[in-house]
Coordinates of C-alpha atoms and ligand atoms in Angstrom, one line a residue:
M240 CA 8.0 -41.3 12.3
D241 CA 7.4 -38.8 15.2
S242 CA 7.5 -40.1 18.7
A243 CA 3.7 -40.1 19.3
V244 CA 3.1 -42.3 16.3
R245 CA 5.9 -44.6 17.4
V246 CA 4.5 -45.1 20.9
A247 CA 1.1 -45.8 19.4
D248 CA 2.6 -48.3 17.0
E249 CA 4.5 -50.1 19.8
N250 CA 1.4 -50.4 21.9
S251 CA -0.6 -51.8 19.1
G252 CA -0.5 -55.6 18.5
D253 CA 2.7 -56.9 16.9
G254 CA 5.1 -54.2 18.1
S255 CA 4.5 -54.4 21.8
Q256 CA 6.6 -56.2 24.4
S257 CA 3.8 -58.5 25.6
A258 CA 2.9 -59.5 22.1
R259 CA 6.5 -60.5 21.6
A260 CA 6.5 -62.5 24.8
A261 CA 3.4 -64.3 23.6
R262 CA 4.9 -65.1 20.3
A263 CA 8.1 -66.3 22.0
A264 CA 6.1 -68.5 24.2
R265 CA 4.2 -70.0 21.3
A266 CA 7.3 -70.6 19.3
A267 CA 9.0 -72.7 21.9
T268 CA 8.6 -73.7 25.5
T269 CA 11.9 -72.8 27.2
A270 CA 13.8 -75.7 28.5
E271 CA 13.7 -76.7 32.2
L272 CA 16.6 -79.1 31.7
S273 CA 19.6 -78.7 29.4
V274 CA 21.5 -82.0 28.8
I275 CA 25.1 -81.2 28.0
L276 CA 26.7 -83.8 25.7
P277 CA 30.4 -83.4 25.3
S278 CA 31.5 -85.2 22.2
F279 CA 34.7 -86.2 20.4
N280 CA 34.3 -88.7 17.6
E281 CA 30.8 -89.8 18.6
A282 CA 29.1 -89.6 15.2
A283 CA 27.6 -93.1 15.4
N284 CA 26.3 -92.5 19.0
I285 CA 24.7 -89.0 18.8
P286 CA 21.6 -89.9 16.7
I287 CA 20.9 -92.9 18.9
L288 CA 21.3 -90.9 22.1
I289 CA 19.0 -88.1 21.0
G290 CA 16.3 -90.7 20.3
L291 CA 16.8 -92.3 23.7
L292 CA 16.6 -88.9 25.4
D293 CA 13.4 -88.1 23.5
E294 CA 11.9 -91.3 25.0
A295 CA 13.3 -91.0 28.5
L296 CA 12.4 -87.3 28.9
A297 CA 8.8 -87.4 27.6
G298 CA 6.8 -84.8 29.4
I299 CA 9.8 -82.7 30.4
A300 CA 10.8 -79.5 28.6
W301 CA 14.4 -80.4 27.7
E302 CA 17.1 -79.5 25.3
A303 CA 20.4 -81.1 24.4
I304 CA 23.5 -79.1 23.8
V305 CA 26.2 -81.1 22.0
V306 CA 29.6 -79.6 22.6
D307 CA 31.9 -81.1 20.0
D308 CA 35.6 -80.3 19.7
N309 CA 35.7 -80.3 15.9
S310 CA 35.8 -84.1 15.7
P311 CA 37.4 -85.5 12.6
D312 CA 34.5 -88.0 12.2
G313 CA 32.0 -85.3 11.5
S314 CA 30.1 -85.4 14.8
T315 CA 29.3 -81.7 14.5
E316 CA 27.6 -82.1 11.2
V317 CA 25.7 -85.2 12.4
A318 CA 24.4 -83.2 15.4
R319 CA 23.5 -80.2 13.2
T320 CA 21.5 -82.4 10.9
I321 CA 19.4 -83.5 13.8
A322 CA 19.2 -79.9 15.1
R323 CA 17.7 -78.7 11.7
S324 CA 14.6 -80.7 12.3
D325 CA 14.5 -80.8 16.1
G326 CA 14.6 -77.4 17.9
R327 CA 15.5 -79.0 21.2
V328 CA 19.0 -79.9 19.9
R329 CA 21.7 -77.2 19.8
V330 CA 25.3 -77.6 18.8
I331 CA 28.5 -75.8 19.9
R332 CA 31.5 -76.5 17.7
R333 CA 34.8 -75.7 19.4
I334 CA 37.9 -75.1 17.2
G335 CA 41.5 -75.4 18.4
R336 CA 40.5 -76.7 21.8
R337 CA 40.3 -80.1 23.4
G338 CA 39.1 -81.2 26.8
L339 CA 36.1 -82.9 28.3
S340 CA 35.9 -80.6 31.3
G341 CA 36.2 -77.4 29.3
A342 CA 33.5 -78.7 26.8
C343 CA 31.1 -79.3 29.7
V344 CA 31.7 -75.9 31.3
E345 CA 31.0 -74.2 27.9
G346 CA 27.9 -76.2 27.5
I347 CA 26.6 -75.3 31.0
L348 CA 27.3 -71.6 30.3
A349 CA 25.4 -71.8 27.0
S350 CA 22.3 -72.9 28.9
S351 CA 19.6 -70.7 30.4
A352 CA 17.6 -73.5 31.9
P353 CA 17.3 -73.8 35.7
F354 CA 18.8 -77.3 35.6
V355 CA 21.7 -78.8 33.6
A356 CA 22.8 -82.4 33.3
V357 CA 26.2 -83.5 32.0
M358 CA 26.3 -86.8 30.3
D359 CA 28.6 -88.8 28.1
A360 CA 27.6 -88.8 24.4
D361 CA 28.7 -92.4 23.9
L362 CA 25.6 -94.2 25.4
Q363 CA 27.5 -95.5 28.4
H364 CA 25.3 -93.4 30.8
D365 CA 21.8 -94.5 31.5
E366 CA 19.5 -91.8 30.3
T367 CA 16.5 -93.3 32.1
L368 CA 18.0 -91.9 35.3
L369 CA 17.6 -88.3 34.2
P370 CA 13.9 -87.9 35.3
K371 CA 14.8 -89.2 38.8
M372 CA 17.7 -86.8 39.0
L373 CA 15.5 -84.0 38.0
A374 CA 12.9 -84.9 40.5
E375 CA 15.5 -84.6 43.3
L376 CA 16.5 -81.1 42.1
R377 CA 13.0 -80.0 41.7
A378 CA 12.2 -81.1 45.3
G379 CA 14.9 -78.6 46.4
D380 CA 16.7 -81.1 48.7
A381 CA 19.8 -81.1 46.5
D382 CA 21.8 -78.7 44.4
L383 CA 23.7 -81.5 42.7
V384 CA 22.7 -85.1 41.9
V385 CA 25.5 -87.5 41.0
A386 CA 24.8 -90.7 39.1
S387 CA 27.3 -92.9 40.9
R388 CA 28.8 -96.2 39.7
K389 CA 29.7 -97.1 43.2
V390 CA 26.8 -96.7 45.7
D391 CA 24.7 -99.8 46.6
G392 CA 22.8 -101.1 43.6
G393 CA 25.2 -99.3 41.1
T394 CA 27.9 -101.3 39.4
V395 CA 30.7 -100.7 36.9
G396 CA 28.8 -103.2 34.8
E397 CA 30.6 -104.1 31.6
G398 CA 31.7 -100.5 31.1
L399 CA 35.1 -100.5 32.9
S400 CA 38.0 -102.9 32.3
R401 CA 39.6 -104.5 35.4
V402 CA 42.6 -102.2 35.1
R403 CA 40.4 -99.2 34.8
A404 CA 38.2 -100.2 37.7
F405 CA 41.4 -100.7 39.8
G406 CA 42.7 -97.3 38.8
S407 CA 39.4 -95.7 39.4
N408 CA 39.3 -97.0 42.9
I409 CA 42.7 -95.5 43.7
A410 CA 41.7 -92.2 42.2
N411 CA 38.5 -92.1 44.3
G412 CA 40.3 -93.1 47.5
L413 CA 42.8 -90.4 47.0
A414 CA 40.2 -87.8 46.3
Q415 CA 38.3 -88.8 49.5
K416 CA 41.5 -88.7 51.6
L417 CA 43.1 -85.5 50.2
L418 CA 40.1 -83.4 49.6
N419 CA 37.6 -84.6 52.1
V420 CA 35.2 -85.1 49.2
T421 CA 32.7 -87.7 50.5
L422 CA 31.3 -88.6 47.1
Q423 CA 31.2 -92.3 46.3
D424 CA 32.2 -91.7 42.7
P425 CA 34.0 -88.4 42.3
M426 CA 35.2 -89.4 38.8
S427 CA 31.7 -89.8 37.5
G428 CA 30.9 -87.9 34.3
F429 CA 27.2 -88.1 34.8
F430 CA 25.5 -85.6 37.1
M431 CA 22.8 -82.9 37.2
V432 CA 23.1 -79.5 38.9
R433 CA 21.3 -76.3 39.5
R434 CA 22.6 -74.0 36.8
D435 CA 22.9 -71.0 39.1
K436 CA 25.2 -73.0 41.4
A437 CA 27.3 -74.3 38.5
E438 CA 27.5 -70.9 36.9
A439 CA 28.8 -69.3 40.1
L440 CA 31.6 -71.9 40.3
A441 CA 32.4 -71.9 36.6
P442 CA 35.3 -69.3 36.9
K443 CA 37.1 -71.7 39.3
L444 CA 36.9 -74.8 37.1
S445 CA 39.9 -76.1 35.1
P446 CA 39.1 -76.8 31.4
Q447 CA 41.6 -79.7 31.2
G448 CA 41.0 -83.4 31.7
F449 CA 38.0 -85.4 32.9
K450 CA 37.6 -84.2 36.4
I451 CA 34.8 -81.6 36.2
L452 CA 32.7 -83.2 39.0
L453 CA 35.5 -83.4 41.5
D454 CA 36.5 -79.9 40.5
L455 CA 32.9 -78.6 41.0
V456 CA 32.5 -80.3 44.4
S457 CA 36.0 -79.3 45.8
S458 CA 35.7 -75.8 44.5
A459 CA 32.3 -75.4 46.2
D460 CA 34.0 -76.2 49.5
G461 CA 31.1 -78.0 51.1
A462 CA 28.5 -75.5 49.9
L463 CA 26.6 -77.9 47.6
K464 CA 23.9 -80.2 48.9
I465 CA 24.7 -83.4 47.1
K466 CA 22.7 -86.6 46.4
E467 CA 23.9 -89.7 44.8
L468 CA 21.9 -92.2 42.7
P469 CA 23.2 -95.6 41.6
F470 CA 23.4 -96.6 38.0
T471 CA 25.1 -99.3 35.8
F472 CA 27.8 -98.0 33.5
R473 CA 27.1 -99.5 30.1
E474 CA 29.7 -100.9 27.7
R475 CA 30.7 -98.7 24.8
Q476 CA 29.3 -99.9 21.5
H477 CA 30.7 -97.5 18.9
G478 CA 34.0 -95.5 18.9
E479 CA 36.6 -95.6 21.6
S480 CA 37.5 -94.1 25.0
K481 CA 39.6 -90.9 25.1
L482 CA 40.7 -91.4 28.7
D483 CA 44.5 -91.9 28.6
T484 CA 47.6 -91.5 30.7
L485 CA 47.6 -87.8 30.3
V486 CA 44.0 -87.5 31.6
T487 CA 45.1 -89.6 34.6
L488 CA 48.2 -87.4 35.3
D489 CA 46.0 -84.4 35.0
Y490 CA 43.6 -85.8 37.6
F491 CA 46.4 -86.3 40.1
G492 CA 47.6 -82.8 39.3
L493 CA 44.2 -81.4 40.3
L494 CA 44.3 -83.4 43.6
L495 CA 47.7 -82.0 44.5
A496 CA 46.8 -78.5 43.5
K497 CA 43.5 -78.5 45.5
Y498 CA 45.3 -80.2 48.4
F499 CA 47.7 -77.3 48.5
G500 CA 44.7 -74.9 48.5
D501 CA 45.0 -73.7 44.9
I502 CA 48.2 -71.8 45.8
V503 CA 50.0 -73.4 42.8
S504 CA 48.1 -74.1 39.6
V505 CA 48.1 -77.5 38.1
R506 CA 50.0 -76.1 35.2
F507 CA 52.8 -74.7 37.3
L508 CA 53.0 -78.0 39.2
M509 CA 53.4 -79.9 35.9
F510 CA 55.9 -77.3 34.7
G511 CA 57.9 -77.8 37.9
L512 CA 57.8 -81.6 37.5
V513 CA 59.1 -81.3 34.0
G514 CA 61.8 -78.9 35.2
A515 CA 62.9 -81.5 37.8
S516 CA 63.1 -84.2 35.1
G517 CA 65.2 -81.7 33.1
L518 CA 67.8 -81.6 35.9
V519 CA 68.2 -85.4 35.7
V520 CA 68.5 -85.2 31.9
H521 CA 71.0 -82.4 32.3
L522 CA 73.2 -84.4 34.6
I523 CA 73.1 -87.5 32.5
A524 CA 74.0 -85.5 29.4
L525 CA 76.8 -83.7 31.2
R526 CA 78.3 -86.9 32.3
M527 CA 78.2 -88.3 28.8
F528 CA 79.7 -85.2 27.2
L529 CA 82.5 -85.2 29.8
L530 CA 83.2 -88.9 29.1
G531 CA 83.2 -88.1 25.4
G532 CA 86.1 -85.7 26.1
L533 CA 84.5 -82.3 26.0
E534 CA 85.9 -79.7 28.4
F535 CA 83.6 -78.7 31.2
N536 CA 82.2 -75.4 29.9
M537 CA 81.4 -76.9 26.5
A538 CA 79.9 -80.0 28.1
Q539 CA 77.8 -77.9 30.5
T540 CA 76.5 -75.7 27.7
A541 CA 75.7 -78.7 25.5
A542 CA 73.9 -80.5 28.4
S543 CA 71.9 -77.3 29.0
F544 CA 70.6 -77.5 25.5
V545 CA 69.8 -81.1 25.8
A546 CA 67.8 -80.5 29.0
M547 CA 66.0 -77.4 27.5
T548 CA 65.1 -79.4 24.5
S549 CA 63.8 -82.3 26.6
N550 CA 61.8 -79.8 28.8
F551 CA 60.4 -78.1 25.7
F552 CA 59.1 -81.4 24.3
L553 CA 57.7 -82.6 27.7
N554 CA 56.0 -79.2 28.3
N555 CA 54.6 -79.2 24.8
Q556 CA 53.2 -82.8 25.4
L557 CA 52.0 -82.4 29.0
T558 CA 51.9 -79.0 30.5
Y559 CA 50.6 -77.2 27.4
R560 CA 48.9 -80.0 25.6
D561 CA 45.8 -77.8 25.1
R562 CA 48.0 -75.3 23.2
R563 CA 50.4 -77.8 21.7
L564 CA 52.7 -76.4 19.1
T565 CA 53.3 -78.4 15.9
G566 CA 55.3 -78.0 12.7
M567 CA 56.9 -74.6 12.2
G568 CA 55.1 -73.4 15.3
A569 CA 57.1 -75.9 17.4
V570 CA 60.4 -74.8 15.8
V571 CA 59.7 -71.1 16.6
G572 CA 58.4 -72.2 20.0
M573 CA 61.6 -74.1 20.8
L574 CA 63.7 -71.0 20.0
T575 CA 61.6 -68.7 22.2
F576 CA 61.8 -71.4 24.9
Y577 CA 65.7 -71.4 24.7
A578 CA 65.6 -67.6 25.0
V579 CA 63.2 -67.6 27.9
C580 CA 65.3 -70.2 29.8
S581 CA 68.6 -68.3 29.2
V582 CA 67.1 -65.3 30.9
G583 CA 65.8 -67.7 33.6
V584 CA 69.4 -68.8 34.3
L585 CA 70.3 -65.1 34.9
A586 CA 67.2 -64.6 37.2
N587 CA 68.3 -67.8 39.1
V588 CA 71.9 -66.8 39.6
G589 CA 70.9 -63.1 40.3
V590 CA 68.5 -64.0 43.1
A591 CA 70.9 -66.7 44.5
N592 CA 73.7 -64.1 44.7
L593 CA 71.5 -61.5 46.4
I594 CA 70.6 -64.0 49.1
Y595 CA 73.9 -65.8 49.4
A596 CA 75.7 -64.2 52.3
D597 CA 76.8 -66.9 54.7
P598 CA 78.1 -70.3 53.5
A599 CA 75.8 -71.9 56.0
Y600 CA 72.8 -70.9 54.0
W601 CA 74.1 -71.8 50.5
W602 CA 71.1 -74.1 50.0
I603 CA 68.5 -71.4 50.8
A604 CA 70.2 -69.1 48.2
G605 CA 70.4 -72.0 45.7
T606 CA 66.7 -73.0 46.2
A607 CA 65.5 -69.4 46.1
G608 CA 67.4 -69.0 42.8
A609 CA 66.0 -72.1 41.3
I610 CA 62.4 -71.1 42.3
M611 CA 62.9 -67.7 40.9
G612 CA 64.2 -69.2 37.7
A613 CA 61.3 -71.6 37.5
V614 CA 58.7 -68.8 38.1
W615 CA 60.4 -66.7 35.4
N616 CA 60.5 -69.6 32.9
Y617 CA 56.9 -70.4 33.6
A618 CA 55.5 -66.9 33.4
A619 CA 57.6 -66.0 30.3
S620 CA 57.1 -69.2 28.4
S621 CA 53.4 -69.2 28.9
A622 CA 53.3 -65.6 27.6
L623 CA 55.8 -66.2 24.7
T624 CA 56.1 -69.8 23.8
W625 CA 52.7 -71.2 24.5
R626 CA 50.7 -67.9 24.4
K627 CA 47.0 -68.2 24.0
S628 CA 46.0 -67.7 20.4
Ligands
LIG706 N1 34.1 -82.1 23.6 C1 34.9 -83.1 24.0 N2 36.3 -82.9 24.0 N3 34.4 -84.2 24.4 C2 35.2 -85.2 24.9 C3 36.6 -85.1 24.9 C4 37.2 -83.8 24.5 O1 38.4 -83.6 24.5 N4 37.2 -86.2 25.4 C5 36.1 -87.0 25.6 N5 35.0 -86.5 25.3 C6 33.6 -87.0 25.4 C7 33.4 -88.3 24.7 O2 33.1 -88.2 23.3 C8 32.3 -89.0 25.5 O3 31.1 -88.5 25.1 C9 32.6 -88.4 26.9 O4 33.3 -87.2 26.8 C10 33.4 -89.4 27.8 O5 34.6 -89.8 27.1 P1 35.1 -91.3 27.0 O6 36.4 -91.2 26.3 O7 34.0 -92.2 26.5 O8 35.4 -91.5 28.5 P2 35.4 -92.9 29.3 O9 34.1 -93.7 29.0 O10 36.7 -93.6 29.1 O11 35.4 -92.4 30.8 C11 34.2 -92.4 31.6 O12 34.6 -92.6 32.9 C12 35.4 -91.6 33.5 C13 35.8 -92.1 34.9 O13 36.3 -93.3 34.9 C14 33.5 -91.0 31.5 O14 32.2 -91.1 32.1 C15 34.2 -89.9 32.2 O15 33.4 -88.7 32.3 C16 34.6 -90.3 33.6 O16 35.4 -89.3 34.2
LIG707 MN1 32.9 -93.5 27.5

C-alpha cells in the first residue's frame, strides 16, 4: 500500500483515531472509581461483596480490582468467573508473593481511574460508605478519605476482639506520638484516595504487613488533605483473619523506621534485632559447651555455628518472610549464610583493628567493627541468601 492510499484509509471511517475513540467509548465507560480488593482465601466472600458493590455504587462508573496472592482456596478462579460476565471486575493473581500492603499498592498501580478505594474483601468494611467517600474527593476538599473505626459515631462493632481492640489502641497511640500522624484510625484498611497522589507516593511504600494507610500518610509528610468518616467494623462471616504476631511486629518496625527518618530500613532493623538475639544465643551456647568440657576455641567455634543457625532461622521467619526459603532452598541458603557471616567476622575484626588505637576507645572500635559486620552480613545475605527471584 503506498502512503497516499494509507492516509486516505486511516482517515476513512474505521481506521481513524476518532472512530477508535468512539468505539472505545461505546465499549465501556472508563471507571471513575477503582475499588482495590486485596484477598487471601476469600473465595466465599468475593461473590457476595461484588453483589454488594453493585448495589452500593449504582450510578457510579466503578470497577473492582481483586488482587489475590494465589490463595489455596481458589479465590482467583472465583473472581475470574465473575469477571468473565462482568467487565467491571478485574483480577490480578500474584505468585510467590504475600502481603496485604504490597497487594494494595499493585492494585492501585493497575488502575487508571482518578480515584481508588482500598477495602477488605471479607465483608468487614461497609461498602455503603463508598459513595460518601467519593463525594468528598469529588468536592476537592480532600485527597484522602479514611473510613475510621474510632471517630464519633464509628465503633469497632463486633469486628474486633477485646484483645485486638486493646492492641489496636496502643498501635494507634504510638503512631500518633511517634509520627505526628493525627489520624484517629491509622491502622484502618479502608480508605479512598486520589490516584495521582497515591501513585506519586507508591515508590516509598513498603510491601510488607498491613500498614499501608499509615505508610501513605507518614510518607506524604503532611502533604495530603485528609478527611475521616466513621463506620462500624463488621464481624467476619467466612474465612479467618490473617493478622498475626508478625504483622504486629512489622507495624512497630515501620513506626521505628519512620521515626528515625527512614535512615534505616525496616528490614535492616529487623536484621539487627535478630543479630542481637544471636549474641545472647551465642553466649548461652558458649557457656554450655565450656561446661560440657570443650576447650575454648572449639567451644567458641561451635557456639558461633549455633548462633548463625539461630540467626538464619529467625531471619528466614521474620526479616525475609516475603522471600522465605524452604526445603533444599533453605539448606543451600543456610550454607551461603554461614559463608556470608564468616566474611562478616573478618570485616568486623578488620574495621575494629583499624580504629583501635588507644585502649580508652576500645568500645568505639568494637562497636564500629560490629556495625561493619552487621552491614556486611545484611548486604551480602540479602544479595546471596535471600536474593530476589
Ligand atoms: N493479597 C493479599 N495478600 N491479601 C491479603 C493478605 C495477603 O497477604 N493478607 C490479608 N489479605 C486480605 C484479606 O483477604 C482481607 O480481604 C483483607 O486483606 C484484610 O485481612 P484480614 O486478615 O481480614 O484482616 P483483619 O480483619 O484481621 O484486619 C483488619 O483490621 C486491621 C487493623 O486492625 C483489616 O481492616 C486491616 O486492613 C487493618 O489493618
Ligand atoms: Mn478482616
